[in-house]
Every structure is written in structure tokens, then in C-alpha cells.
Coordinates of C-alpha atoms and ligand atoms in Angstrom, one line a residue:
M1459 CA -16.3 21.2 9.6
Q1460 CA -17.0 18.5 6.8
F1461 CA -14.5 18.2 4.2
P1462 CA -15.4 16.5 1.1
A1463 CA -14.3 12.8 0.9
Q1464 CA -13.8 11.1 -2.2
Q1465 CA -14.2 7.2 -2.8
Q1466 CA -16.6 6.6 0.3
P1467 CA -19.1 3.9 0.0
D1468 CA -23.2 5.0 -0.1
Y1469 CA -24.0 3.1 3.1
P1470 CA -27.8 2.6 3.0
E1471 CA -28.0 3.4 6.8
P1472 CA -25.6 6.0 8.4
A1473 CA -26.9 5.0 11.9
S1474 CA -25.4 1.5 11.5
V1475 CA -22.2 3.0 10.4
R1476 CA -21.9 4.9 13.7
Y1477 CA -22.7 2.0 15.7
I1478 CA -19.9 -0.3 14.1
Q1479 CA -17.6 2.7 14.6
Q1480 CA -18.5 2.7 18.4
Q1481 CA -17.5 -1.0 18.4
L1482 CA -14.1 -0.4 16.8
Q1483 CA -13.5 2.6 19.0
A1484 CA -14.0 0.3 22.1
S1485 CA -11.8 -2.5 20.5
P1486 CA -8.1 -2.5 21.1
P1487 CA -5.8 -0.8 18.3
L1488 CA -3.9 -3.3 16.3
V1489 CA -0.4 -2.0 16.6
P1490 CA 0.9 0.0 19.5
A1491 CA 2.2 3.5 19.3
S1492 CA 5.8 2.1 20.2
E1493 CA 5.8 0.1 17.1
I1494 CA 4.8 3.0 15.0
Q1495 CA 7.6 4.9 16.5
S1496 CA 10.1 2.3 15.7
L1497 CA 9.1 2.4 12.2
T1498 CA 9.8 6.1 12.1
G1499 CA 13.2 5.4 13.5
A1500 CA 13.8 2.8 10.9
L1501 CA 12.6 5.4 8.2
K1502 CA 15.1 8.0 9.5
Q1503 CA 17.8 5.8 8.7
V1504 CA 16.4 5.1 5.2
S1505 CA 16.3 8.9 4.8
D1506 CA 19.9 9.2 5.6
G1507 CA 20.5 6.6 2.8
Q1508 CA 21.0 3.6 5.2
G1509 CA 18.6 1.1 4.1
F1510 CA 15.9 0.0 1.7
I1511 CA 12.2 -0.3 2.0
L1512 CA 10.1 -3.4 0.6
Q1513 CA 6.6 -2.4 0.9
C1514 CA 4.5 -5.1 -0.7
G1515 CA 1.4 -7.6 -0.7
D1516 CA -1.8 -7.8 -2.5
C1517 CA -3.8 -5.3 -4.4
A1518 CA -6.8 -5.9 -2.2
E1519 CA -6.7 -8.6 0.5
A1520 CA -9.8 -10.8 0.2
F1521 CA -11.7 -12.1 3.5
D1522 CA -11.4 -15.8 2.3
Q1523 CA -7.7 -15.7 1.8
C1524 CA -7.0 -15.1 5.7
R1525 CA -5.3 -18.6 5.6
E1526 CA -2.2 -20.2 7.1
D1527 CA -1.1 -21.5 3.7
V1528 CA -1.6 -18.0 2.0
F1529 CA 0.5 -16.2 4.9
S1530 CA 3.3 -18.8 4.9
A1531 CA 3.7 -18.4 1.1
W1532 CA 3.7 -14.6 1.4
I1533 CA 6.2 -14.5 4.4
D1534 CA 8.5 -17.0 2.6
T1535 CA 8.3 -15.1 -0.6
V1536 CA 8.9 -11.6 1.1
S1537 CA 11.7 -13.4 3.2
Q1538 CA 13.5 -14.5 -0.1
M1539 CA 13.1 -10.9 -1.6
T1540 CA 14.7 -9.5 1.5
A1541 CA 17.6 -11.8 1.4
L1542 CA 18.1 -10.9 -2.3
L1543 CA 17.8 -7.2 -1.8
R1544 CA 20.0 -7.1 1.2
C1545 CA 22.8 -9.0 -0.6
G1546 CA 22.4 -7.0 -3.9
L1547 CA 22.2 -3.4 -2.3
S1548 CA 24.3 -4.4 0.8
Q1549 CA 21.7 -2.5 2.8
P1550 CA 19.4 -3.5 5.6
V1551 CA 15.9 -4.0 4.2
L1552 CA 12.9 -2.6 5.9
K1553 CA 9.9 -5.0 5.4
I1554 CA 6.3 -3.2 5.3
G1555 CA 3.5 -5.4 4.0
R1556 CA 0.5 -4.4 2.2
I1557 CA -1.3 -6.5 4.6
A1558 CA -3.5 -6.6 7.6
G1559 CA -5.9 -3.7 6.5
Q1560 CA -5.4 -3.5 2.8
Y1561 CA -9.3 -4.3 2.3
A1562 CA -10.6 -0.9 0.5
K1563 CA -10.2 -0.1 -2.9
P1564 CA -10.9 3.0 -4.9
R1565 CA -12.5 2.5 -8.1
S1566 CA -12.7 4.4 -11.3
S1567 CA -16.6 4.5 -11.4
P1568 CA -19.2 4.4 -8.5
D1569 CA -21.2 1.7 -10.6
E1570 CA -20.7 -1.5 -12.5
V1571 CA -23.1 -2.1 -15.6
C1572 CA -23.4 -5.9 -16.6
N1573 CA -26.2 -7.0 -18.8
G1574 CA -28.1 -3.8 -18.5
I1575 CA -28.0 -4.0 -14.7
S1576 CA -26.2 -1.3 -12.9
L1577 CA -25.0 -2.1 -9.1
P1578 CA -22.4 -0.2 -6.8
S1579 CA -18.8 -1.1 -8.0
Y1580 CA -17.0 -3.8 -5.7
R1581 CA -14.9 -1.6 -3.2
G1582 CA -13.0 -4.3 -1.4
D1583 CA -14.0 -6.9 1.1
I1584 CA -14.3 -4.2 4.0
V1585 CA -17.2 -2.5 2.0
N1586 CA -19.0 -4.9 0.0
G1587 CA -19.0 -8.6 -1.9
H1588 CA -17.3 -9.2 -5.2
G1589 CA -20.3 -11.1 -6.6
F1590 CA -22.6 -9.2 -8.9
S1591 CA -26.0 -9.2 -6.8
V1592 CA -27.9 -6.6 -4.9
A1593 CA -27.2 -8.2 -1.7
E1594 CA -23.4 -8.8 -2.2
R1595 CA -22.7 -5.2 -3.6
T1596 CA -24.6 -3.1 -0.9
P1597 CA -22.2 -1.6 1.2
D1598 CA -22.3 -3.3 4.9
P1599 CA -20.5 -1.5 7.9
Q1600 CA -20.5 -4.8 9.5
R1601 CA -17.8 -5.7 7.1
M1602 CA -15.3 -3.4 9.0
L1603 CA -15.7 -5.8 12.1
G1604 CA -14.7 -8.6 10.0
A1605 CA -11.7 -6.6 8.4
Y1606 CA -10.6 -5.6 11.8
H1607 CA -10.7 -9.2 13.3
R1608 CA -9.0 -10.7 10.2
A1609 CA -6.3 -7.9 10.3
A1610 CA -5.8 -9.1 13.9
V1611 CA -5.3 -12.8 13.1
T1612 CA -2.8 -11.6 10.2
L1613 CA -0.8 -9.8 12.4
N1614 CA -0.7 -12.6 14.8
A1615 CA 0.5 -15.0 11.9
L1616 CA 3.3 -12.2 11.2
R1617 CA 4.3 -12.0 14.8
N1618 CA 4.6 -15.6 14.9
N1619 CA 6.7 -15.9 11.9
S1620 CA 9.0 -13.1 12.3
A1621 CA 10.4 -14.2 15.6
G1622 CA 12.6 -16.8 13.5
L1623 CA 13.8 -14.2 10.9
S1624 CA 15.7 -11.8 12.7
S1625 CA 18.6 -14.0 13.3
E1626 CA 20.7 -12.1 10.5
S1627 CA 20.4 -8.6 11.7
T1628 CA 22.6 -6.5 13.9
A1629 CA 21.9 -4.9 17.2
T1630 CA 22.1 -1.4 15.0
D1631 CA 19.4 -2.5 12.6
S1632 CA 16.7 -4.2 15.0
V1633 CA 14.1 -1.7 14.2
F1634 CA 14.4 -3.1 10.5
D1635 CA 13.4 -6.6 12.0
P1636 CA 9.6 -6.7 12.3
F1637 CA 7.2 -7.1 9.6
Y1638 CA 5.5 -3.6 9.7
V1639 CA 2.2 -3.4 8.0
S1640 CA 0.4 -0.8 6.0
H1641 CA -2.7 0.1 3.6
E1642 CA -4.1 2.7 1.6
A1643 CA -6.2 5.2 4.1
L1644 CA -9.2 5.0 2.1
L1645 CA -12.1 4.2 4.2
L1646 CA -12.4 6.9 6.8
P1647 CA -14.8 5.4 9.2
Y1648 CA -12.5 2.5 9.6
D1649 CA -9.2 4.3 10.0
S1650 CA -10.4 7.1 12.1
A1651 CA -12.3 4.7 14.5
L1652 CA -9.0 3.0 15.2
T1653 CA -7.2 6.4 15.8
R1654 CA -6.2 7.1 19.2
L1655 CA -4.4 9.7 21.5
N1656 CA -1.4 8.3 22.7
P1657 CA -1.0 9.9 26.5
A1658 CA 2.6 9.5 26.5
D1659 CA 3.2 12.2 23.8
N1660 CA -0.1 13.5 23.2
Q1661 CA -0.1 12.6 19.7
W1662 CA -2.9 10.9 17.6
Y1663 CA -1.8 7.4 16.0
N1664 CA -3.8 5.3 13.5
G1665 CA -3.6 1.9 15.5
S1666 CA -4.8 -0.1 12.5
A1667 CA -1.3 -0.1 10.7
H1668 CA 2.3 1.2 11.3
T1669 CA 2.0 3.2 8.1
V1670 CA -1.0 4.3 5.6
W1671 CA -0.7 5.8 2.1
L1672 CA -2.6 8.5 0.4
G1673 CA -4.0 7.1 -2.8
D1674 CA -3.7 8.8 -5.9
R1675 CA -7.6 9.2 -6.2
T1676 CA -7.9 10.9 -2.8
S1677 CA -4.9 13.2 -2.6
E1678 CA -6.7 16.7 -3.2
P1679 CA -4.7 18.8 -0.7
S1680 CA -8.1 20.5 0.8
Q1681 CA -10.2 17.2 1.2
A1682 CA -11.0 14.8 3.7
H1683 CA -8.2 12.1 3.3
V1684 CA -5.5 14.8 3.5
E1685 CA -7.2 16.3 6.4
Y1686 CA -7.3 13.0 8.4
L1687 CA -3.8 12.1 7.5
R1688 CA -2.3 15.5 8.7
G1689 CA -3.7 14.6 12.3
I1690 CA -1.9 11.5 12.9
A1691 CA 1.7 10.8 14.1
N1692 CA 2.3 7.7 11.7
P1693 CA 4.7 7.8 8.9
V1694 CA 2.5 8.3 5.8
G1695 CA 3.0 7.4 2.2
I1696 CA 2.0 9.7 -1.0
K1697 CA 1.2 8.1 -4.3
C1698 CA 2.5 10.0 -6.9
G1699 CA 0.9 9.6 -10.3
P1700 CA 1.0 11.3 -13.7
S1701 CA -1.3 13.8 -12.7
M1702 CA 1.0 15.1 -9.5
T1703 CA 2.4 18.5 -10.1
A1704 CA 5.2 20.5 -8.3
E1705 CA 2.7 22.7 -6.8
K1706 CA 0.4 19.9 -5.4
L1707 CA 3.2 18.3 -4.1
G1708 CA 4.4 21.2 -2.5
K1709 CA 1.1 21.7 -0.9
L1710 CA 0.9 18.1 0.3
L1711 CA 4.3 18.1 2.0
Q1712 CA 3.3 21.3 3.6
R1713 CA 0.1 20.0 5.2
L1714 CA 1.2 16.2 5.9
N1715 CA 4.7 17.4 7.4
P1716 CA 4.9 21.0 8.1
H1717 CA 7.8 20.6 10.5
N1718 CA 9.8 18.8 7.9
K1719 CA 10.6 15.9 10.2
P1720 CA 12.7 13.1 8.6
G1721 CA 11.2 9.6 8.5
K1722 CA 7.6 10.9 8.1
I1723 CA 6.9 10.8 4.4
M1724 CA 7.4 8.3 1.6
L1725 CA 6.7 9.4 -1.8
I1726 CA 5.7 6.4 -3.8
V1727 CA 6.0 7.2 -7.6
R1728 CA 3.7 5.3 -9.9
L1729 CA 4.2 7.1 -13.2
G1730 CA 4.8 4.1 -15.6
V1731 CA 7.4 3.6 -18.3
A1732 CA 5.7 6.2 -20.4
H1733 CA 6.0 9.0 -18.2
I1734 CA 8.8 8.4 -15.4
R1735 CA 11.7 9.9 -17.5
E1736 CA 9.7 13.1 -18.1
K1737 CA 7.9 13.4 -14.8
L1738 CA 10.2 12.2 -12.1
P1739 CA 12.9 14.8 -12.8
L1740 CA 10.3 17.5 -12.1
L1741 CA 9.1 15.9 -8.8
L1742 CA 12.6 15.6 -7.6
Q1743 CA 13.3 19.2 -8.6
A1744 CA 10.1 20.4 -6.9
V1745 CA 11.2 18.5 -3.6
A1746 CA 14.8 19.7 -3.9
G1747 CA 13.5 23.3 -3.7
L1748 CA 11.9 22.6 -0.3
N1749 CA 13.5 21.9 2.9
S1750 CA 11.3 18.7 3.3
P1751 CA 13.0 15.3 3.8
V1752 CA 11.3 12.4 2.0
I1753 CA 12.1 8.9 0.9
W1754 CA 11.5 8.0 -2.7
L1755 CA 9.8 4.6 -3.6
T1756 CA 9.0 3.2 -6.9
D1757 CA 5.6 1.7 -7.4
P1758 CA 6.3 -0.1 -10.8
M1759 CA 2.8 -1.6 -11.2
H1760 CA 0.0 0.9 -11.2
G1761 CA 1.4 2.9 -14.2
N1762 CA 1.9 -0.1 -16.2
T1763 CA -1.5 -1.8 -16.3
R1764 CA -2.8 -3.1 -19.7
S1765 CA -5.2 -5.4 -20.9
T1766 CA -5.1 -8.9 -22.7
V1767 CA -7.1 -9.5 -25.9
S1768 CA -9.7 -11.4 -23.9
G1769 CA -10.0 -8.5 -21.5
L1770 CA -8.0 -9.3 -18.6
K1771 CA -5.9 -6.6 -16.5
T1772 CA -2.3 -7.5 -16.7
R1773 CA 1.3 -6.3 -16.3
D1774 CA 4.3 -7.2 -18.1
F1775 CA 7.2 -8.3 -15.9
G1776 CA 9.6 -6.6 -18.3
T1777 CA 8.0 -3.4 -18.4
V1778 CA 7.9 -3.4 -14.3
C1779 CA 11.5 -4.1 -14.4
E1780 CA 12.2 -1.3 -16.6
E1781 CA 10.4 1.2 -14.6
V1782 CA 12.5 0.1 -11.6
R1783 CA 15.7 0.3 -13.3
L1784 CA 14.6 3.9 -14.7
F1785 CA 13.8 4.9 -11.2
M1786 CA 17.0 4.0 -9.6
Q1787 CA 19.0 5.4 -12.4
I1788 CA 17.2 8.8 -12.5
L1789 CA 17.6 9.1 -8.7
R1790 CA 21.4 8.1 -8.5
A1791 CA 22.0 10.3 -11.4
Q1792 CA 20.8 13.3 -9.1
G1793 CA 22.7 11.8 -6.0
V1794 CA 19.2 10.9 -4.2
H1795 CA 18.9 7.7 -2.6
P1796 CA 16.5 5.1 -4.0
G1797 CA 14.5 4.5 -0.9
G1798 CA 12.4 1.3 -1.7
L1799 CA 10.1 -0.9 -4.1
H1800 CA 6.2 -0.8 -3.6
L1801 CA 4.8 -3.7 -5.2
E1802 CA 1.5 -5.8 -5.8
M1803 CA 2.8 -9.4 -5.2
T1804 CA 1.8 -12.8 -3.7
G1805 CA 3.5 -15.9 -2.5
R1806 CA 1.1 -18.0 -4.6
D1807 CA 1.9 -19.2 -7.9
V1808 CA -0.5 -17.2 -10.0
T1809 CA -0.5 -16.1 -13.7
E1810 CA -1.7 -12.5 -13.4
C1811 CA 1.3 -10.7 -14.9
T1812 CA 3.0 -11.7 -18.1
G1813 CA 6.8 -12.4 -18.4
G1814 CA 9.4 -13.5 -16.0
L1815 CA 11.5 -16.8 -16.0
Q1816 CA 8.1 -18.7 -16.4
K1817 CA 7.6 -16.8 -19.7
I1818 CA 3.7 -16.4 -18.8
T1819 CA 2.0 -15.3 -22.0
D1820 CA -1.2 -13.4 -22.5
D1821 CA -2.9 -16.5 -23.2
D1822 CA -1.7 -18.0 -19.9
V1823 CA -3.1 -15.0 -17.9
G1824 CA -6.6 -16.5 -17.2
E1825 CA -5.3 -19.8 -15.9
R1826 CA -4.6 -18.7 -12.3
Y1827 CA -6.0 -15.3 -11.9
E1828 CA -7.0 -15.1 -8.2
S1829 CA -6.8 -11.3 -7.7
L1830 CA -10.2 -9.4 -7.2
C1831 CA -8.4 -6.0 -8.4
D1832 CA -5.2 -5.5 -10.0
P1833 CA -2.7 -8.2 -11.1
R1834 CA 0.1 -9.2 -8.6
L1835 CA 3.6 -10.5 -9.4
N1836 CA 3.8 -14.1 -8.3
R1837 CA 6.4 -15.9 -6.1
S1838 CA 8.8 -16.3 -9.0
Q1839 CA 8.4 -13.2 -10.5
S1840 CA 8.6 -11.4 -7.2
A1841 CA 12.0 -13.0 -6.4
E1842 CA 13.4 -12.4 -9.9
L1843 CA 12.5 -8.5 -9.3
A1844 CA 14.2 -8.5 -6.0
G1845 CA 17.3 -10.3 -7.6
L1846 CA 17.4 -7.6 -10.5
T1847 CA 16.7 -4.6 -8.3
G1848 CA 20.0 -5.6 -6.4
Q1849 CA 22.0 -5.2 -9.7
F1850 CA 20.4 -2.3 -11.0
Ligands
LIG308 C1 -3.1 0.7 -4.9 O1 -1.9 1.0 -4.4 O2 -3.7 -0.4 -5.0 C2 -3.7 1.9 -5.6 C3 -4.9 2.0 -5.9 O3 -2.9 2.8 -6.1 P1 -2.9 4.2 -6.7 O4 -3.8 4.9 -5.8 O5 -1.5 4.6 -6.9 O6 -3.7 4.1 -8.1
LIG309 CO1 -3.6 -1.9 -7.0

């Protein structure tokens, strides 16, 4: 049966998509089922209130940023954030990157018009190129292989670097040590081609990441993305935006975690400061009425995007902090464990978001704007937010 799938590229030659999928199917998975199971174990602890998740990375990874200096800056920043959170919250911190696969983007419009010319929108380097030309914007399935190989290189960099980072952990939280990886389960031909049956437990695992999430624009319970996610054993995130209702959330939890397993579902709340006070209590109430264990994370980025006068997308550090603070306050007031942060950030010294200790202004935003999609916290803002979250 064919389920309607939102946000998929219009590939000019479906036969070549199938050919690339065959190559991916013949390639080894990027992460083994055993590591996915370790993540589930760690998430069970978080679900019991014993741990805090830091899920973070680029909005969209760019192929040309698959570089040693970019990775080491990212790893240093995440390590610093982890230390600050661990100290501030007195809890082990579980690191999940938006990395090694975060190459596909949902778009609000399938086409972009510039000087009267209409071309397909940029959907991330796994689909097409950012440059505004027919050649760049035509979706190219070969790019899925480019993504797969760069994801393998990225994972290798993470593994080489995390070896030196586990010294502070104790035996009981060793499942918290690795850098786990995640991305939005958006481009179905890629994720499904890397999904494998694990003979040991007879379950299907998405071998392209330890965990994947359901984006806000592809979350219709009866459609293809939910249908795909319901078949895999990986932990799954669900983005909850302002349009999420109690009824829809109930349906999604029923479909994605019918047996109410702990450590399976992360609800990633991205309401924005304008809606969180009103909407988060309704979502909490909806979940409280079910027997479904979930971990609550805050994504304080996607509900707080604004434009500068010159038209650049930005987010204000103070607003981002305020959403985190409100999230922690609202959950704690109801006796619910705040399970973590989901951030768009980089280890580089960019000027994409305003505010923070560097006092970046609207006028500064264009100076070092490297993101191809949404604005990210820079290194200093990321550390500052981790420090503040420990105090909230
Ligand atoms: C994202 O996390 O980059 C994203 C597109 O988020 P959302 O689906 O919440 O809009
Ligand atoms: Co984004």
C-alpha cells in the first residue's frame, strides 16, 4: 500500500533513485543495532528522571563542512556544554548530535522564485545544491551516496574523539558516554534503504542513525513518515509545534509506541515563547491521561525565528533562553522531569543569532552567516545557554 509522503523531492528519473537505493542497501549500516539498544537503555534512565539529554548540531549539515576543524570545534563545544549541564543539573548528560545524517530539510514551499525564475527549493545537500541554477537545484539521487559516505567519515571523527572524553563517567552511566547521532527522518528513500532486519531480535533498525525524529511538517499520523517510523526499533523523536493537538499526539503515541515502552519516545517541544505557556500544559495533560512513557525535550529554536530588517533569518539568544526557562518551570510545576535540550548550534564563531555575551546585534548578523538554512547558536552562545540551563 502506498502512503502519501510529504516533503519528498521530485526526482526526474525514478529508476536512478532505485539504483542508488540498491547501492545503499548493499552498503554496511552506519551504526550497529547494539549501539541503538544502548541508547534505548540510556533513554530509559532519562525517562526515570536519571539524566538529561543534549541533542544538538547544525540545522542542515553541508557537504563542504565535512572537515576536521569543523568537527573538532563542534566536539569541543558539545563537551563544554555537557560539563556545564552535568555540573549545573547534577545529572549525567546524554549527548545526541544532529550530525552524520542531518542533510535533508523540509521547506515551506516546493519552489523558490528569484527575478521571475522559478526553481525547486533547496532541500539539503542530500537532495540538491544551494546555488540558484537548474543544474544545482535539480534533485540528484547520487547525492544520497555522498551523504552516506560523509556520514561515515563524521561518525569516524566522533568515535576517534569520544575515546578521550569518557574519563569522568562511572560504570553505571557508561551508556551515556558515546556521541550518539540523529537526524530528521525526512528523505524516505535514504532512511529506508539503510533499514535492516536484526536477526538477533527479529526487529528492524534504521542503521543510518541511533535515533531519528519526525518533523513538524511530516507528522500526519496516517501518512508515510509515521508509517515508516512505526516499523523501526530505534528510539524516535516527535516534534511538537503549535499545531500539535492532544488528539493528534495521542494518535502518534499509539502508532509509534503501541506497547508503551520506556526509552522509545522523545517529545521535542518547539512551541516558541509566544505559545509555550498556553500549549505545553495541554500537551502535558494529554500525555498524563495515557499510559505512555515519554521524555520531554525543549527545542527553543524553531518557534522563535524572526527576520532582521535586512531580511536575514535570526533568533534572539534571550528569547531562546526564556523558552528553555519556561519549559523547565512548567514541567517541574507538574512534577514532570525536564529531559533535555534540542538545539541548532555550531562550534564555529558565527553571527547567526543575536544577543548573548558577545551582544550580537541585528546589524552584525550578516557578518559571519554560514548556515544554509536556520540560524545557529555559536560556540559562546551554546556554552552560555548550557550554563544558564544548569541554573534554571
Ligand atoms: C529542524 O529541526 O530542523 C526542523 C525542520 O524542525 P521542525 O520540524 O520542528 O520545524
Ligand atoms: Co532548523
